[in-house]
XYZ file of C-alpha atoms in Angstrom:
467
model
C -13.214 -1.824 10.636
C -14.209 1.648 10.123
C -16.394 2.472 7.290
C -15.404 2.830 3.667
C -16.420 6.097 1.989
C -17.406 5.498 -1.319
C -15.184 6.974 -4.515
C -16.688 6.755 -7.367
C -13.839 8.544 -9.668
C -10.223 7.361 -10.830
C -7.637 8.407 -7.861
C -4.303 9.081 -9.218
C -1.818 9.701 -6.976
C 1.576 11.668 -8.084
C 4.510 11.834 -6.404
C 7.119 15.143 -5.758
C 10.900 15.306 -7.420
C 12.685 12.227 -6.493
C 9.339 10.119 -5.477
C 9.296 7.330 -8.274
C 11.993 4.275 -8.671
C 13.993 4.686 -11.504
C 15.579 1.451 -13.062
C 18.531 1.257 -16.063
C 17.829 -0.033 -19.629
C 19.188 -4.165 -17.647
C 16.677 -3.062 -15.105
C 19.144 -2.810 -12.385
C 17.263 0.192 -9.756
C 19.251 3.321 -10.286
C 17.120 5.034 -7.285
C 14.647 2.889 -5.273
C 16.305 3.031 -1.669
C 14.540 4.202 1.136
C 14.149 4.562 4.978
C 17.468 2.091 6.124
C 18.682 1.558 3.170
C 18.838 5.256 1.769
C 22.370 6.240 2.651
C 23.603 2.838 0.222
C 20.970 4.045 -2.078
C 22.788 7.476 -2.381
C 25.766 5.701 -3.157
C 24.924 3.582 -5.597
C 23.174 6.506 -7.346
C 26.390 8.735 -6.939
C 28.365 5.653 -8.952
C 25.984 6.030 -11.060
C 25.536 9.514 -11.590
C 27.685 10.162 -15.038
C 25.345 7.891 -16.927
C 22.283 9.600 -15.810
C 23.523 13.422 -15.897
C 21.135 14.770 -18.852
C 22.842 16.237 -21.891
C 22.822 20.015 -22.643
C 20.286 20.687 -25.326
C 17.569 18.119 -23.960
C 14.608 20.324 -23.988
C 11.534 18.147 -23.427
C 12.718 15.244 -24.425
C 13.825 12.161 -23.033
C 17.990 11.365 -23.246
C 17.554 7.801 -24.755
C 19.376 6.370 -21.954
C 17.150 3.541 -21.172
C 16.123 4.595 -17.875
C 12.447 4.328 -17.091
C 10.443 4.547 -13.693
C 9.306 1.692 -12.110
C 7.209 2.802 -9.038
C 6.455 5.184 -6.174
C 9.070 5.530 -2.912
C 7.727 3.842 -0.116
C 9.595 6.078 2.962
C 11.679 8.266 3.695
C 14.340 9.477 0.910
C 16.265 12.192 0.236
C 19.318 13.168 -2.132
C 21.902 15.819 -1.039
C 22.312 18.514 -3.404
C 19.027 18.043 -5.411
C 16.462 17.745 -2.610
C 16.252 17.397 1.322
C 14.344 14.552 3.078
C 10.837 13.279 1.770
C 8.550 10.993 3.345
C 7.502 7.930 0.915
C 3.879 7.417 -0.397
C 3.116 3.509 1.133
C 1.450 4.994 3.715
C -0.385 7.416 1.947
C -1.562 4.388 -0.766
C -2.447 2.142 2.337
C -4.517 4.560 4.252
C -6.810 5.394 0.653
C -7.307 1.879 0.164
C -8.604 1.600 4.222
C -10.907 4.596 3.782
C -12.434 4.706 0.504
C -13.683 2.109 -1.961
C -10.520 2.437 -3.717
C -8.462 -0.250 -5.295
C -4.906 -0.880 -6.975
C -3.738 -3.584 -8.597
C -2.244 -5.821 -7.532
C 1.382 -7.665 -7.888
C 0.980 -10.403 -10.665
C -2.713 -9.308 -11.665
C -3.328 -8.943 -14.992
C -2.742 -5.124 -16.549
C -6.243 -5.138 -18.030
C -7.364 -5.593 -14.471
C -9.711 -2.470 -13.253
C -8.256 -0.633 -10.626
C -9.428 3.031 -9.426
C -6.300 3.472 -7.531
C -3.205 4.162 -9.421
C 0.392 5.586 -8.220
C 1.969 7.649 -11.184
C 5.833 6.952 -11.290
C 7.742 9.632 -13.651
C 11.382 10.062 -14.327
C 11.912 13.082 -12.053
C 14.871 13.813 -13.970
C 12.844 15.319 -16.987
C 11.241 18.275 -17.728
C 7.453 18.334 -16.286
C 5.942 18.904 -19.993
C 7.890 15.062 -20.790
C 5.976 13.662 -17.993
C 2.484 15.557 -18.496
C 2.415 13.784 -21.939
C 3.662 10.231 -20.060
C 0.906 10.514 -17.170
C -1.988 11.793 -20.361
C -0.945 8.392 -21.936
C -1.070 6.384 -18.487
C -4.533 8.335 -17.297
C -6.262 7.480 -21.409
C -5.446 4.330 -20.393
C -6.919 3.624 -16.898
C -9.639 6.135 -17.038
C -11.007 3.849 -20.148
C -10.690 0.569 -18.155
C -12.125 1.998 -15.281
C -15.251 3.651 -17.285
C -15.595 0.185 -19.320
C -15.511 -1.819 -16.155
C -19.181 -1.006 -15.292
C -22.345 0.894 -16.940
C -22.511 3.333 -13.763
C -18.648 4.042 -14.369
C -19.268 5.478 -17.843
C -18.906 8.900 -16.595
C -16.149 8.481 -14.050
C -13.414 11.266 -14.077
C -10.122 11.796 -12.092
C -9.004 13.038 -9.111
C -5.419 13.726 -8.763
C -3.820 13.579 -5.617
C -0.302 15.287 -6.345
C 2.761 16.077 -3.660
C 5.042 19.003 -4.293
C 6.384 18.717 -8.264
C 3.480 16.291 -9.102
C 1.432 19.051 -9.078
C 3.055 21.118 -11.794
C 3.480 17.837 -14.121
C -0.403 17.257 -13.693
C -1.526 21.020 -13.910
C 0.559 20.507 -17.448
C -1.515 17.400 -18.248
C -4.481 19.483 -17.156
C -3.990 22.787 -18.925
C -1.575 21.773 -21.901
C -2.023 18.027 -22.803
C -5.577 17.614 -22.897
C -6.531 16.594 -19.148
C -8.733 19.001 -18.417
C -12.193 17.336 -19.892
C -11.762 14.342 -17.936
C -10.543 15.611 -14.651
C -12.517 16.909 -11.593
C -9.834 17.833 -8.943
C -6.962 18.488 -8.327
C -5.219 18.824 -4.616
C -1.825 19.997 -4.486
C 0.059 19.174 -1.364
C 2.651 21.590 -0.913
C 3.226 21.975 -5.290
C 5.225 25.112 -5.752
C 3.044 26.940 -7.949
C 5.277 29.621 -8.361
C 9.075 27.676 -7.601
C 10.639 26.874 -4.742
C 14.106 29.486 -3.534
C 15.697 26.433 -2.516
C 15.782 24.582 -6.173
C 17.546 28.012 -7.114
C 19.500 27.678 -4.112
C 20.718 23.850 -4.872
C 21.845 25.078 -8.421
C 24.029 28.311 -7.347
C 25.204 27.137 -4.228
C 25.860 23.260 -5.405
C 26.363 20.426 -2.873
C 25.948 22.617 0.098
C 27.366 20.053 2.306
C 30.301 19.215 0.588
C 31.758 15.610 -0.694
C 33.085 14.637 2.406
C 30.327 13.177 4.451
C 27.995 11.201 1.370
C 31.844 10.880 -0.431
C 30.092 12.270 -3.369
C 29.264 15.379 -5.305
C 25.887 15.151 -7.049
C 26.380 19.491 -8.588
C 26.820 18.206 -11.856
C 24.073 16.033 -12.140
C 21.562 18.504 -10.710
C 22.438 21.245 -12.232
C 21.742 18.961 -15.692
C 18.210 18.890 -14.702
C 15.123 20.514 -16.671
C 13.204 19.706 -13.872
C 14.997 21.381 -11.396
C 15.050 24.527 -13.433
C 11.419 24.296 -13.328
C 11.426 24.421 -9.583
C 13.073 27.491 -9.268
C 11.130 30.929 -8.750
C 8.822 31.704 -10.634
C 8.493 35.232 -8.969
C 11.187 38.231 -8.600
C 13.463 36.535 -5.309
C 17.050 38.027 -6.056
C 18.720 41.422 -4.383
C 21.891 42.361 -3.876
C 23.506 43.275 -0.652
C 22.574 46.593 -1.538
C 19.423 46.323 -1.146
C 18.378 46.311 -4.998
C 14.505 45.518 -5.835
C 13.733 42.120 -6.338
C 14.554 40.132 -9.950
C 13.765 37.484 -11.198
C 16.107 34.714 -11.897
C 15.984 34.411 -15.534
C 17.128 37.861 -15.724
C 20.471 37.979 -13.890
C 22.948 36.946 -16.551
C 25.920 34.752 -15.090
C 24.383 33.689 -11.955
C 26.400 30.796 -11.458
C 25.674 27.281 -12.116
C 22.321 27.817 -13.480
C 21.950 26.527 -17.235
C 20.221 30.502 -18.525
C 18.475 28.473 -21.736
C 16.890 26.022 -19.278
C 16.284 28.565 -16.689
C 14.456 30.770 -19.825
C 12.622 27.173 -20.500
C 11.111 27.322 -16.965
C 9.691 30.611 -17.466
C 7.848 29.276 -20.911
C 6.418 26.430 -18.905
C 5.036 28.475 -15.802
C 3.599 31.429 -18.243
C 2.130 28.792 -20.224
C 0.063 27.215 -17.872
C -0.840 30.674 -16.452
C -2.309 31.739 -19.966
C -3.619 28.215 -20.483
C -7.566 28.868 -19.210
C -8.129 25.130 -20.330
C -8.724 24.410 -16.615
C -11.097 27.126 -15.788
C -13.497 25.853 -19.056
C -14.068 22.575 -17.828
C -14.077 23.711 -14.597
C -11.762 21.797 -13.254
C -11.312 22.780 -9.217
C -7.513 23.000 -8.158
C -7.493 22.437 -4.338
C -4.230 23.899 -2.984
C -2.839 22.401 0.219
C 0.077 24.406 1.319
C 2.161 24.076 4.913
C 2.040 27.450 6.947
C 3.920 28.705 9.739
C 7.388 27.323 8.886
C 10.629 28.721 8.065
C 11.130 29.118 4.495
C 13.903 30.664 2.336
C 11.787 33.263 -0.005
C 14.235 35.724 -1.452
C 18.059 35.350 -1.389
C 20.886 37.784 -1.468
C 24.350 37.339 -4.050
C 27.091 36.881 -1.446
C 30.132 36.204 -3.464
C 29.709 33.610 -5.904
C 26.877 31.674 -4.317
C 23.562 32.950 -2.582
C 22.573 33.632 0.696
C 18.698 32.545 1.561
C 16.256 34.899 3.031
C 13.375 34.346 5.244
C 11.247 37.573 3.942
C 10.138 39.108 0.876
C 9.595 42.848 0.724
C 10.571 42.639 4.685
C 7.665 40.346 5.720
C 8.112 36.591 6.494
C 5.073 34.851 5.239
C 6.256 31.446 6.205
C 5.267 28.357 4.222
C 6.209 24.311 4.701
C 9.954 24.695 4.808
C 10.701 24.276 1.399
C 7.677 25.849 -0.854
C 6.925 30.077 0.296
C 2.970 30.365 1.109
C 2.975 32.976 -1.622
C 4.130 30.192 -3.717
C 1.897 27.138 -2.639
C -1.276 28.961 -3.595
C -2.809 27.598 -7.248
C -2.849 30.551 -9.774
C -6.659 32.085 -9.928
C -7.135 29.973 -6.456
C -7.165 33.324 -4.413
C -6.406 31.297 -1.295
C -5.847 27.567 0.174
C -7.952 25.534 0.733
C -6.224 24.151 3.636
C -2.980 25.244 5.562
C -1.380 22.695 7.744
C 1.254 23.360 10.197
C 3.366 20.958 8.740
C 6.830 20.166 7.029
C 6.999 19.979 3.453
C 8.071 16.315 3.206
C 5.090 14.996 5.065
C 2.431 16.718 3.865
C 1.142 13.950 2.368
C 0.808 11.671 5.892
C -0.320 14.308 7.402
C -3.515 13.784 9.621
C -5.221 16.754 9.260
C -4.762 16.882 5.863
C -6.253 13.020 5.174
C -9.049 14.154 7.640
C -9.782 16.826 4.887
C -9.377 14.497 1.945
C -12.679 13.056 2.889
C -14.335 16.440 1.619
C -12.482 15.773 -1.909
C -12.430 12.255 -3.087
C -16.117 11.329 -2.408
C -19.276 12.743 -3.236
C -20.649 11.609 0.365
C -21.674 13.473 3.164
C -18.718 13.752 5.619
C -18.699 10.815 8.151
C -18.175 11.282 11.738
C -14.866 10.007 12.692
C -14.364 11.030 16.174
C -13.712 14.345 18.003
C -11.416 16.870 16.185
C -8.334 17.340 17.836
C -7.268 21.097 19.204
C -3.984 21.074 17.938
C -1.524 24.195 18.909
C -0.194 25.464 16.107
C 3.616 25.352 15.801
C 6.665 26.788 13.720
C 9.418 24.300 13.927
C 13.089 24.554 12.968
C 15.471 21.458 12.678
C 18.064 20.095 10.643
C 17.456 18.203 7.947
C 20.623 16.809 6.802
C 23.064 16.074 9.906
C 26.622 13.698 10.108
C 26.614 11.345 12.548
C 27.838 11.869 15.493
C 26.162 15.174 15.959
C 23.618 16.115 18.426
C 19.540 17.004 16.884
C 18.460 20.174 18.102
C 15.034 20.539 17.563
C 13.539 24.662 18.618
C 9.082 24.669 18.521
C 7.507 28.090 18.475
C 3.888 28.735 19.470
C 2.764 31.855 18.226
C 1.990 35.141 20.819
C -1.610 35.090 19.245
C -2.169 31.410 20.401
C -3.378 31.617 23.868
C -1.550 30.356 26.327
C 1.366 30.284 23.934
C 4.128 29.995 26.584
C 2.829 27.356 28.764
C 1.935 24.315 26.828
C 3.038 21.002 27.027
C 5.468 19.940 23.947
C 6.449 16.710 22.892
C 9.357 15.373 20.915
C 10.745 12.372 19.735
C 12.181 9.940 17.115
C 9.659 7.552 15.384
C 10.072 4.022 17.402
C 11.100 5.747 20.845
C 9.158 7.932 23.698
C 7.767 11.030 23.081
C 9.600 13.799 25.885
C 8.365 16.611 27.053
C 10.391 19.782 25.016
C 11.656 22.471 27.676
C 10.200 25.649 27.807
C 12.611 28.571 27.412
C 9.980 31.074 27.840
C 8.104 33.242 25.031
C 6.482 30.240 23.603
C 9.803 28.977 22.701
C 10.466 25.096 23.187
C 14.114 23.346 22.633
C 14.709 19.768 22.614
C 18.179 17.637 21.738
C 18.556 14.177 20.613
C 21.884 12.788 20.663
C 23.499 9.615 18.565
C 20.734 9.285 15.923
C 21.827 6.088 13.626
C 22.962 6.781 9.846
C 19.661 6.725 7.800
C 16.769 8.618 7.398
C 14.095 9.025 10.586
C 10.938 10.848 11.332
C 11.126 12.935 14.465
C 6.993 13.324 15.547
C 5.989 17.323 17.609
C 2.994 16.774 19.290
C 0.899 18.801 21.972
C -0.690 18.498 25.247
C 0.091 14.396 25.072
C 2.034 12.423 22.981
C -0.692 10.594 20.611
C -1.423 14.155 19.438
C 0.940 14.559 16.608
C 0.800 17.959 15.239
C 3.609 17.793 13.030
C 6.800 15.670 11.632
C 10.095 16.383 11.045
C 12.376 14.635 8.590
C 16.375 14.324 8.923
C 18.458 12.616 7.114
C 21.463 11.402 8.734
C 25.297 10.822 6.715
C 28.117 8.523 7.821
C 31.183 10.560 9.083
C 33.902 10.313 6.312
């Protein structure tokens, strides 16, 4: 067994937008499916979906409508029209426990029980100040137990380990709720600092691939959403076909199916925590992990009554994970990140490179040897994300002209359970492969170089029964 590194901190691990279980007020699970059982799990949610569209008006508050969260997804999930495929957090959980004298508790042990592991489950639905004040409550509480467990614990603080939107509801436990004295760290994987185009893009545009294939239409619901408003750009992303200078969001007045007073609501969170400083006084060290090299709707364009995404800003592509702009995955004051990935915005979070640099920021040890690091190729993938079945998977892997030997490496391909294939070269460090008949469900589709145990990179799709 390969050795433990030693934690001496609470870990607290918090999930993106759609991440935690949510159960009813009966306790009937409203959203828990995952991996197989997603595409039923849509379903159910979309029968569900008038009862849990938030009223107009809600603010930071909760609706009173009895749902609650009830733990962290455990693979891959996705809902059309609010979010694209996610990876779960099992895996992430499993792999801390494996590495680092870490600890959750268990099923059926007591809650006073010490644990130095804990997964945060919010109600995604609400605005991120709602849950900063829920995970301040749920930290007060296990940061005490763990402190009391032991005299050398007394001076234990917490580490937060926080995927996409689980960054901005901690930084708002950190700079607004109180957080900051008792917290050390805090590493973002791919958290929008400054809003994501596509939340703004899921609002206008609606249920971009249409009722027929998930026999549903989830516009409604998500554009009822605080917490999707607070996703949105936080930075000037709209033109006109013109060619007009950049706006921001909040300032274009009937930009349809955007709710302006929650939009304006947004804005009040993300300036808040910017003028906040509560952070920097304790000094509290934000470590942002952002996805490079991907592409990544940044600015849009009106086009009729929706928008039409952009890959540049100002007429450069920066890149980023996919879904979260590298000018956007970069903590405010940070200057730069601390690590950049070439990897998807869903997976961040199983990322090996990334848990290879997690050793550097959850113990206090020396780094450990661990084996030879890998020379991975750095690659810029595009697939689809959301296909019907029946369809064929076209996957296209770039290598970029400054990587040497850029167009004659070996590329691998393939769907989690099945071979790895070698993608063919189409010259100019371009690489194509196609995968036909995937199943209905959600799957992880590994890009690896020179062999195919080196995963770079994953790809998530989720795939919809026809009709």
């Amino acid at each position: 067994m390969a050795q433990r590194s030693r934690a001496e901190d609470l870990v607290v691990v918090v999930p993106g937008i759609l991440g935690s279980t949510l159960a009813d007020a009966e306790g009937h699970e409203v959203w828990a499916a995952s991996g197989k059982a997603l595409l039923r799990g849509i379903r159910t949610f979309g029968n569900s979906v008038k009862g849990l569209t938030l009223p107009a008006g809600l603010g930071d508050e909760h609706p009173g409508d009895g749902v609650r969260p009830t733990g962290l997804m455990s693979d891959v999930h996705a809902l059309p029209g609010v979010w694209n495929p996610v990876d779960g957090y099992s895996g992430l959980l499993n792999w801390l426990e494996a590495n680092f004298t870490l600890r959750r508790r268990l099923p059926g042990e007591a809650a006073d029980v010490p644990a130095n592991l804990v997964g945060f489950a919010y109600d995604w639905r609400l605005s991120c100040r709602y849950n900063a004040e829920r995970l301040a409550e749920r930290v007060d509480e296990e940061l005490g137990r763990w402190r009391a467990s032991r005299p050398d614990r007394r001076d234990a603080k917490v580490v937060f380990l926080c995927h996409s939107m689980g960054g901005l509801v901690t930084r708002g436990y950190v700079e607004q709720c109180g957080g900051a004295e008792v917290t050390r760290r805090v590493v973002t994987l791919g958290t929008p600092y400054r809003g994501s185009l596509d939340a703004l893009l899921y609002l206008v545009n609606g249920m971009r691939y249409g009722i027929g294939p998930v026999g549903l239409d989830l516009t409604a619901f998500a554009r009822s959403l605080p917490s999707l408003h607070q996703l949105t750009p936080d930075y000037a992303c709209l033109t006109t076909a013109g060619g007009s200078p950049l706006r921001y969001a909040r300032e274009v007045t009937g930009l349809p199916g955007v709710d302006e007073e929650l939009l304006r609501h947004a804005g009040r969170f993300h300036a808040d925590l910017r003028d906040s400083g509560a952070g920097a006084r304790y000094g509290v060290e934000y470590v942002p992990v952002g996805g490079v090299r991907q592409p990544t709707p940044t600015t849009a364009e009106a086009e009729g009554d929706g928008l039409r995404a952009l890959l540049t800003i100002d007429g450069a592509d920066e890149g980023g994970d996919g879904r979260v702009p590298h000018l956007s995955s970069r903590a405010v004051g940070a200057g730069r990140h601390a690590y950049t990935p070439w990897e998807k915005h869903g997976s961040l979070q199983n990322n090996k490179a990334v848990r290879q640099a997690l050793y550097n920021w959850l113990t206090p040890e020396p780094p450990v040897h661990r084996g030879p690091d890998d020379d991975d190729v750095p690659l810029s993938v595009d697939a689809p994300e959301i296909l019907v079945e029946g369809d064929a998977y076209e996957i296209r892997a770039t290598a970029a002209p400054d990587v040497p030997g850029h167009d004659r490496i070996a590329v691998f391909a393939g769907v989690e359970g099945g071979p790895m294939r070698t993608m063919t070269n189409r010259g100019g460090g371009v690489y194509t492969a196609r995968v036909k008949s995937l199943p209905a469900g959600g799957h992880r589709v590994r890009i690896g170089t020179r062999n195919s145990a080196n995963v770079v990179m994953t790809a998530l799709v989720l795939v919809l029964e026809r009709g």
